[in-house]
Short mmCIF file of C-alpha atoms and ligand atoms in Angstrom, two decimals:
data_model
loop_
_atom_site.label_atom_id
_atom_site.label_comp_id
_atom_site.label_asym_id
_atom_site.label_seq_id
_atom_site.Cartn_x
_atom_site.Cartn_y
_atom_site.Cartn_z
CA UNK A 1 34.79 -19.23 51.99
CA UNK A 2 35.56 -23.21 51.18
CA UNK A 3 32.91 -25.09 49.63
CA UNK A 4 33.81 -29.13 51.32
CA UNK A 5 31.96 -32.19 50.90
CA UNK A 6 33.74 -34.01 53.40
CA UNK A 7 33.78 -33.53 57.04
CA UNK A 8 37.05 -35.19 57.27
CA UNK A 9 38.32 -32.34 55.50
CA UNK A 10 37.36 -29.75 58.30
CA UNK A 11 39.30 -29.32 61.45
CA UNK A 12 37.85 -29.78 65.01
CA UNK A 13 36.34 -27.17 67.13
CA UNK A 14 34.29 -24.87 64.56
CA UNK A 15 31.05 -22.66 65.78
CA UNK A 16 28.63 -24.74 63.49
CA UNK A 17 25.22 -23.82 61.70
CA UNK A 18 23.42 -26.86 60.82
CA UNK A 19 20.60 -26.02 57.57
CA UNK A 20 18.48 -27.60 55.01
CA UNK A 21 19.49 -24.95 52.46
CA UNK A 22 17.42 -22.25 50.55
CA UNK A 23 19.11 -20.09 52.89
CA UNK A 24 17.45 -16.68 53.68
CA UNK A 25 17.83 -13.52 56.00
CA UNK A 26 16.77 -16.05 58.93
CA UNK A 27 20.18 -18.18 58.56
CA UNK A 28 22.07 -15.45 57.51
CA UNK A 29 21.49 -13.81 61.20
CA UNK A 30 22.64 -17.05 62.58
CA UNK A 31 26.19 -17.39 60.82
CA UNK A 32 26.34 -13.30 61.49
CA UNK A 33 25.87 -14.84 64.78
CA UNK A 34 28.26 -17.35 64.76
CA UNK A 35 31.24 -15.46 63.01
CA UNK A 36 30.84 -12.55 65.78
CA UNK A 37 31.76 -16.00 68.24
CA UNK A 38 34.43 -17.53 66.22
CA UNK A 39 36.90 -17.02 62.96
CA UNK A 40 36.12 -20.65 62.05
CA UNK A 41 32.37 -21.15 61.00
CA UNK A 42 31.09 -23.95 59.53
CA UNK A 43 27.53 -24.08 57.77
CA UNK A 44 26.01 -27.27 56.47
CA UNK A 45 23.48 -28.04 53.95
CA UNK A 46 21.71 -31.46 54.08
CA UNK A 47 18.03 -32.12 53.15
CA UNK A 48 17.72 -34.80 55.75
CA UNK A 49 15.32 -37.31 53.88
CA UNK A 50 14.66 -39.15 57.35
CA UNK A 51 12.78 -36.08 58.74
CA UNK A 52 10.26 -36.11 56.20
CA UNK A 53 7.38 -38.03 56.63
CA UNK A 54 6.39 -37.72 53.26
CA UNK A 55 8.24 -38.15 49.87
CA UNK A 56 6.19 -35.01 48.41
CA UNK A 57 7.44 -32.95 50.67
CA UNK A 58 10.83 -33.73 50.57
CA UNK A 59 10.42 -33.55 47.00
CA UNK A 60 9.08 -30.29 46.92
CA UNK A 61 11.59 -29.03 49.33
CA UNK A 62 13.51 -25.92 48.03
CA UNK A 63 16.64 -26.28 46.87
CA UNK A 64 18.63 -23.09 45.65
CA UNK A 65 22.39 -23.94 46.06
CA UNK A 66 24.10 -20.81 44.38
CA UNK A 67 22.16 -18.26 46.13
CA UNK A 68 23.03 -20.65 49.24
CA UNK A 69 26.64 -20.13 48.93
CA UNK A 70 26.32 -16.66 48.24
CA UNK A 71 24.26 -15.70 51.18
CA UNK A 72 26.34 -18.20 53.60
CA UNK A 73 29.86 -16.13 52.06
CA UNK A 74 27.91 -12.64 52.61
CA UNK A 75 27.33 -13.80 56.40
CA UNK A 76 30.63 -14.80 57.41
CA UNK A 77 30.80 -18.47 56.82
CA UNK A 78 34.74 -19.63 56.69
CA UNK A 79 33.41 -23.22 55.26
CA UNK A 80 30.33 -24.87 53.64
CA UNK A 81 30.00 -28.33 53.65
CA UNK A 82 27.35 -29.57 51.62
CA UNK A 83 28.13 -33.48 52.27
CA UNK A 84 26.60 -36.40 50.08
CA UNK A 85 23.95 -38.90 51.81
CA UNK A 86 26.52 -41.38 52.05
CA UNK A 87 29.13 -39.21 53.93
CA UNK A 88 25.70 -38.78 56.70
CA UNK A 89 24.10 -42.22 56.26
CA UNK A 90 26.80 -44.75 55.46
CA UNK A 91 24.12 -47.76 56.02
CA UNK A 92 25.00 -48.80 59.64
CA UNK A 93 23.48 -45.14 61.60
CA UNK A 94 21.62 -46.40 64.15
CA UNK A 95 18.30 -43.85 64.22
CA UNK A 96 17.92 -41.82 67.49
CA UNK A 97 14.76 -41.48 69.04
CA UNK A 98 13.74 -37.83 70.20
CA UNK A 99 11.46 -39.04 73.16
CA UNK A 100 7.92 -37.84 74.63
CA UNK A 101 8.98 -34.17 73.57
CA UNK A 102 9.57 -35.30 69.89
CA UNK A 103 6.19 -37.00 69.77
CA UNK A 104 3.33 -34.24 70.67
CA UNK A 105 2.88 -30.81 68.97
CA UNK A 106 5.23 -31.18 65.99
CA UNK A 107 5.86 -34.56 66.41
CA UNK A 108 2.37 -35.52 66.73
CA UNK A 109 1.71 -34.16 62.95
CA UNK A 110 5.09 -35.45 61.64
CA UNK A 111 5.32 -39.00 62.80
CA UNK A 112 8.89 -39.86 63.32
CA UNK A 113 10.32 -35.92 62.46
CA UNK A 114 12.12 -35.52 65.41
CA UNK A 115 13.56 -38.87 65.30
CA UNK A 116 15.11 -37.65 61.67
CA UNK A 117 15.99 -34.28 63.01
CA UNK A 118 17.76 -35.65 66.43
CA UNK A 119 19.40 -38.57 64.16
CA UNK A 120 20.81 -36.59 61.75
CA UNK A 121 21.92 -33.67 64.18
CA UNK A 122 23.99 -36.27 65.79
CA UNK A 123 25.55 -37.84 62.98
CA UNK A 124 26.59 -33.51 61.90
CA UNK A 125 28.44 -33.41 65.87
CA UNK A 126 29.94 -36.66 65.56
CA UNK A 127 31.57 -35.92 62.00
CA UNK A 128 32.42 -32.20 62.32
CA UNK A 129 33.13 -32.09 66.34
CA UNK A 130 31.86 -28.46 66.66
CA UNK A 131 32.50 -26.72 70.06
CA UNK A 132 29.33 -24.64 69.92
CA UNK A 133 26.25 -24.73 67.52
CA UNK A 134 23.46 -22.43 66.75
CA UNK A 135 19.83 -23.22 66.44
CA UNK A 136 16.96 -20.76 65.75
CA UNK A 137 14.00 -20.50 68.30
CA UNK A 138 11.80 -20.44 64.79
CA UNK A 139 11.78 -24.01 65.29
CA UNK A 140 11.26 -24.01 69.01
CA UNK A 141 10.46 -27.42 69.94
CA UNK A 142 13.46 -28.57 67.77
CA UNK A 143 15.75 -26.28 70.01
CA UNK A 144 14.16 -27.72 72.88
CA UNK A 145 15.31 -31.27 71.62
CA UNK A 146 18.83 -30.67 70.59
CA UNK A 147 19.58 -29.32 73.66
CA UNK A 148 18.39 -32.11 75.32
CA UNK A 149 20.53 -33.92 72.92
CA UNK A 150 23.86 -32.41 73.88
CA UNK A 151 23.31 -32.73 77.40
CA UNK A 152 23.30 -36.78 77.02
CA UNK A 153 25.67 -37.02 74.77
CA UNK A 154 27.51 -34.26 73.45
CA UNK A 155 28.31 -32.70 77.09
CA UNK A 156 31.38 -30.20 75.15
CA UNK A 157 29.22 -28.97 72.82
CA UNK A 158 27.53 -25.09 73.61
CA UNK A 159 24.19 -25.08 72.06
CA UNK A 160 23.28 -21.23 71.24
CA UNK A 161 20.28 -19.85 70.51
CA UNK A 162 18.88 -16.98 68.04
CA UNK A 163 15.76 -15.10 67.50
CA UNK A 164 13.33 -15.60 64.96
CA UNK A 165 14.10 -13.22 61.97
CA UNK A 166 10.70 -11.98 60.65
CA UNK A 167 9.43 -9.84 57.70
CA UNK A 168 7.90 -6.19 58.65
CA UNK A 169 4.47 -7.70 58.40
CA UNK A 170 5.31 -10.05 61.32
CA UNK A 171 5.61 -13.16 58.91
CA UNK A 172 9.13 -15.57 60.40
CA UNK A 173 11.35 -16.09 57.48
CA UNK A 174 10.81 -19.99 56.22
CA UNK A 175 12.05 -21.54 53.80
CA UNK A 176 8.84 -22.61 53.17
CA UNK A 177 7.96 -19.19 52.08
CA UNK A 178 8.68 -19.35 48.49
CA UNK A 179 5.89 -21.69 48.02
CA UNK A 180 2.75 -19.67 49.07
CA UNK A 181 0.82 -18.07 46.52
CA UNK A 182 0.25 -14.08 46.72
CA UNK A 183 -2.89 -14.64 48.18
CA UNK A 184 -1.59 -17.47 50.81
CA UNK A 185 1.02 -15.51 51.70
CA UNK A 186 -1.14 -12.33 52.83
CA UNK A 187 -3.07 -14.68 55.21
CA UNK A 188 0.13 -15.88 56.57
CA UNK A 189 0.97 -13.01 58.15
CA UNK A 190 -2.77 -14.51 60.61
CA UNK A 191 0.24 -16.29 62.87
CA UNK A 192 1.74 -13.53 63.95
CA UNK A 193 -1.31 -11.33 64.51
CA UNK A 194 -2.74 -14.28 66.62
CA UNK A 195 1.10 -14.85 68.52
CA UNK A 196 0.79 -10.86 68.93
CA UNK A 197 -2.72 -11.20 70.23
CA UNK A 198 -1.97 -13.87 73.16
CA UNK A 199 0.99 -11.15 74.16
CA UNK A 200 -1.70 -8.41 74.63
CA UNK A 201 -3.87 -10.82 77.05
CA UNK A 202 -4.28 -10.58 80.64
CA UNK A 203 -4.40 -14.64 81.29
CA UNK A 204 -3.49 -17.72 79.99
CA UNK A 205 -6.99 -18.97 79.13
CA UNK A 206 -7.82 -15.59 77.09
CA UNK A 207 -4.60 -15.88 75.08
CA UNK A 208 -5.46 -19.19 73.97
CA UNK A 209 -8.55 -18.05 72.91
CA UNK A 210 -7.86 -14.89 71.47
CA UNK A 211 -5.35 -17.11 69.41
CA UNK A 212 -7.64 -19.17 68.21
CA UNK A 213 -10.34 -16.80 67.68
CA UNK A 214 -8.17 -14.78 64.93
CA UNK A 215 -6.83 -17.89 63.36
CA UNK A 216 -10.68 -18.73 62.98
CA UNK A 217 -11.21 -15.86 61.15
CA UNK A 218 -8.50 -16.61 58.18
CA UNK A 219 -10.03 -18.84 55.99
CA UNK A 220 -7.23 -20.40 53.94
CA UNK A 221 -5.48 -20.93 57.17
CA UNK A 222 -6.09 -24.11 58.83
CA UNK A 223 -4.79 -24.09 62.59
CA UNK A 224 -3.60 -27.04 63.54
CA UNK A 225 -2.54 -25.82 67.39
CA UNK A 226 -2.28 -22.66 69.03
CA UNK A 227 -1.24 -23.46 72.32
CA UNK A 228 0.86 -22.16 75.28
CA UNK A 229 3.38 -24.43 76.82
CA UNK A 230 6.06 -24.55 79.33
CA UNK A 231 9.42 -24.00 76.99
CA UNK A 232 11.09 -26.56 79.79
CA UNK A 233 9.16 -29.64 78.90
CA UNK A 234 6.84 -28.40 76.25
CA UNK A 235 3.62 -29.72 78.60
CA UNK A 236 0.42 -26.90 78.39
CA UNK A 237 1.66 -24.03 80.52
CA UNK A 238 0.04 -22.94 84.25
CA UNK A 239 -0.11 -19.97 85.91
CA UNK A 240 2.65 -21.35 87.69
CA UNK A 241 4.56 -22.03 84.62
CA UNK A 242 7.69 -19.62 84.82
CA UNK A 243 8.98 -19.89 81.04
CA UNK A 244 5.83 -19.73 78.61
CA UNK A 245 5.66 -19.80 75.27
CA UNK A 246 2.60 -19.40 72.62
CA UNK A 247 3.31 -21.97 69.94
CA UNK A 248 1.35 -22.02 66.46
CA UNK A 249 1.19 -24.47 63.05
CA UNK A 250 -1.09 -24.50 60.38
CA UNK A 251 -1.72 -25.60 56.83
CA UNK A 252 -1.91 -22.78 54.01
CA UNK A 253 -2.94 -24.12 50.83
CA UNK A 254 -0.20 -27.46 51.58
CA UNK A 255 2.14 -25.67 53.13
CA UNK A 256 2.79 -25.91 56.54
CA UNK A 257 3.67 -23.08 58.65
CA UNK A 258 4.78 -22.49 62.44
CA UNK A 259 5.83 -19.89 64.48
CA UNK A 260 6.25 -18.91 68.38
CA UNK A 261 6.59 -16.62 70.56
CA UNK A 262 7.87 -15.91 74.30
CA UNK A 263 5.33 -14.87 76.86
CA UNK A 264 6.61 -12.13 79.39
CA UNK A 265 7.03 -14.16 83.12
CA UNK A 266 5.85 -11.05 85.11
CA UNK A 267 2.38 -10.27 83.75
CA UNK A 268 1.77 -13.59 81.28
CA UNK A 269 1.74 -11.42 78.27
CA UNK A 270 4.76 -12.15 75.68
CA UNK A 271 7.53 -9.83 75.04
CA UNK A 272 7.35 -9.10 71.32
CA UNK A 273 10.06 -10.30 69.80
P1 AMP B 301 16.34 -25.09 58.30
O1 AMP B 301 17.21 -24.79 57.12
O2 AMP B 301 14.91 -24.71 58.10
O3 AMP B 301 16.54 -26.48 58.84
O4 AMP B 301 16.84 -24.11 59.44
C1 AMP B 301 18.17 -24.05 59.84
C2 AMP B 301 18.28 -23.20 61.08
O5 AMP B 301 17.81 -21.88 60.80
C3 AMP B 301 17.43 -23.73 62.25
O6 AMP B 301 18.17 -23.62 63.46
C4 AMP B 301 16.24 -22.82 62.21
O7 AMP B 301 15.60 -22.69 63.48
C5 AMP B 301 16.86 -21.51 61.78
N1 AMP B 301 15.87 -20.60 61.23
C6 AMP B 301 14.91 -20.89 60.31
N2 AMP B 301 14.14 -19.81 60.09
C7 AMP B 301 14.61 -18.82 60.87
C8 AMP B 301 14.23 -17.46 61.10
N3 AMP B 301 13.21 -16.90 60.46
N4 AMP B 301 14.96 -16.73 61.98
C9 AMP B 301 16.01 -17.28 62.63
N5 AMP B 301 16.42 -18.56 62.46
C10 AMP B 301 15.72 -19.32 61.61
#
């Protein structure tokens, strides 16, 4: 595996895994992914400042760049590129906007997130010229956006998808993780439970409560939405809503945690994934 800090270094037409770092089993599935599509996989590591609303955060954001390269060689990355801020932001990037879908759920907590996320996405395609990319449905709304994204105006680009890599309590892999305290992190593990919960009820309106219900019942955790929505356009899913999907965030102690899960079309119970 190369280690670049320049795009202009890398030739056109890789399968590309765009990350923040602090890489865990959750990325390594998607270059294992990506390297069973191509022989030329390129994973990046950026800590996009202008998708964090807060300087704390981004701050506190882990950063664990040996381990990173380690994991990203182990999983069948041909090339990291870990660029500079200057290489992604040379002072004249004009900021994207996400749209309606980039301002509710995620967006409504985190003004001006998927702005960052869809601005600096963009800039990662227009330097490296990938022919596909991979996204994880962990961050499902975010999916939902960069696909958008390449249909306006990356229409060569194949965005692929990957399923959320969890631990055997249920818990999605985060890079967020690291910071919960034993205690935090055994109430965590309330998402899932409550995502598992909405997949074991008859209707709509007794998944969203039985969601809320058992997030009620953790007290550390506190629920910011637990909602099901259409995975087209992310508005609050019908009975006629073919694609559903239970979505969940939440504070733990600080540390902000979401998750999701795919509701089976047939009987409006989800699939575990
Ligand atoms: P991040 O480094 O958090 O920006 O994530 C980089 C990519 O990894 C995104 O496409 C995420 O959706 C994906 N990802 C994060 N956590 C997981 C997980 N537990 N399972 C699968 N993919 C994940």
């Amino acid at each position: 595996m190369k280690i670049v800090d320049s795009a202009a270094e890398l030739a056109d037409g890789c399968t590309f895994v765009p990350t923040m770092g602090a890489l865990h089993a959750g990325h390594a599935s998607l270059f294992q992914l990506a390297r069973s599509k191509s022989e030329f996989v390129v994973a990046s590591i950026f800590v996009n400042p202008l998708q964090f609303e807060n300087s704390k955060d981004l701050e506190l954001y882990p950063r664990t760049p040996e381990r990173d390269a380690e994991i990203a060689r182990e999983s069948g990355v041909t090339h990291l590129w870990m660029p500079q801020e200057s290489e992604i932001y040379p002072g004249s990037v004009v900021k994207r906007v996400a749209g309606p879908i980039g301002e509710i759920f995620e967006g409504a907590n985190r003004t001006g997130h998927f702005d960052g996320v869809v601005t600096v996405v963009s800039r990662l395609f227009d330097l490296l010229k990938p022919t596909q990319a991979i996204f994880g449905e962990k961050d499902f709304q975010q999916l939902v956006l960069i696909k958008k994204l390449a249909k306006e105006s990356f229409t060569n680009l194949e965005i692929i998808s990957a399923p959320t890599i969890r631990e055997s309590d249920g818990l999605a892999l985060s890079s967020r993780n690291i910071r919960l305290s034993e205690s935090d992190r055994k109430a965590a593990t309330v998402i899932y439970r409550a995502l598992k919960a909405a997949n074991e009820s008859k209707s709509l309106e007794s998944a969203r409560e039985a969601m809320r219900l058992i997030c009620s019942q953790e007290p550390l955790f506190k629920l910011d939405y637990a909602e099901i929505i259409d995975e087209e356009n992310f508005e609050i899913a019908t009975d006629s809503t073919s694609k559903q999907r239970a979505i969940i965030a939440g504070w733990l102690n600080g540390v902000r945690l979401i998750d999701n899960m795919q509701m089976n079309p047939s009987t409006g119970s989800a699939g575990v994934q």
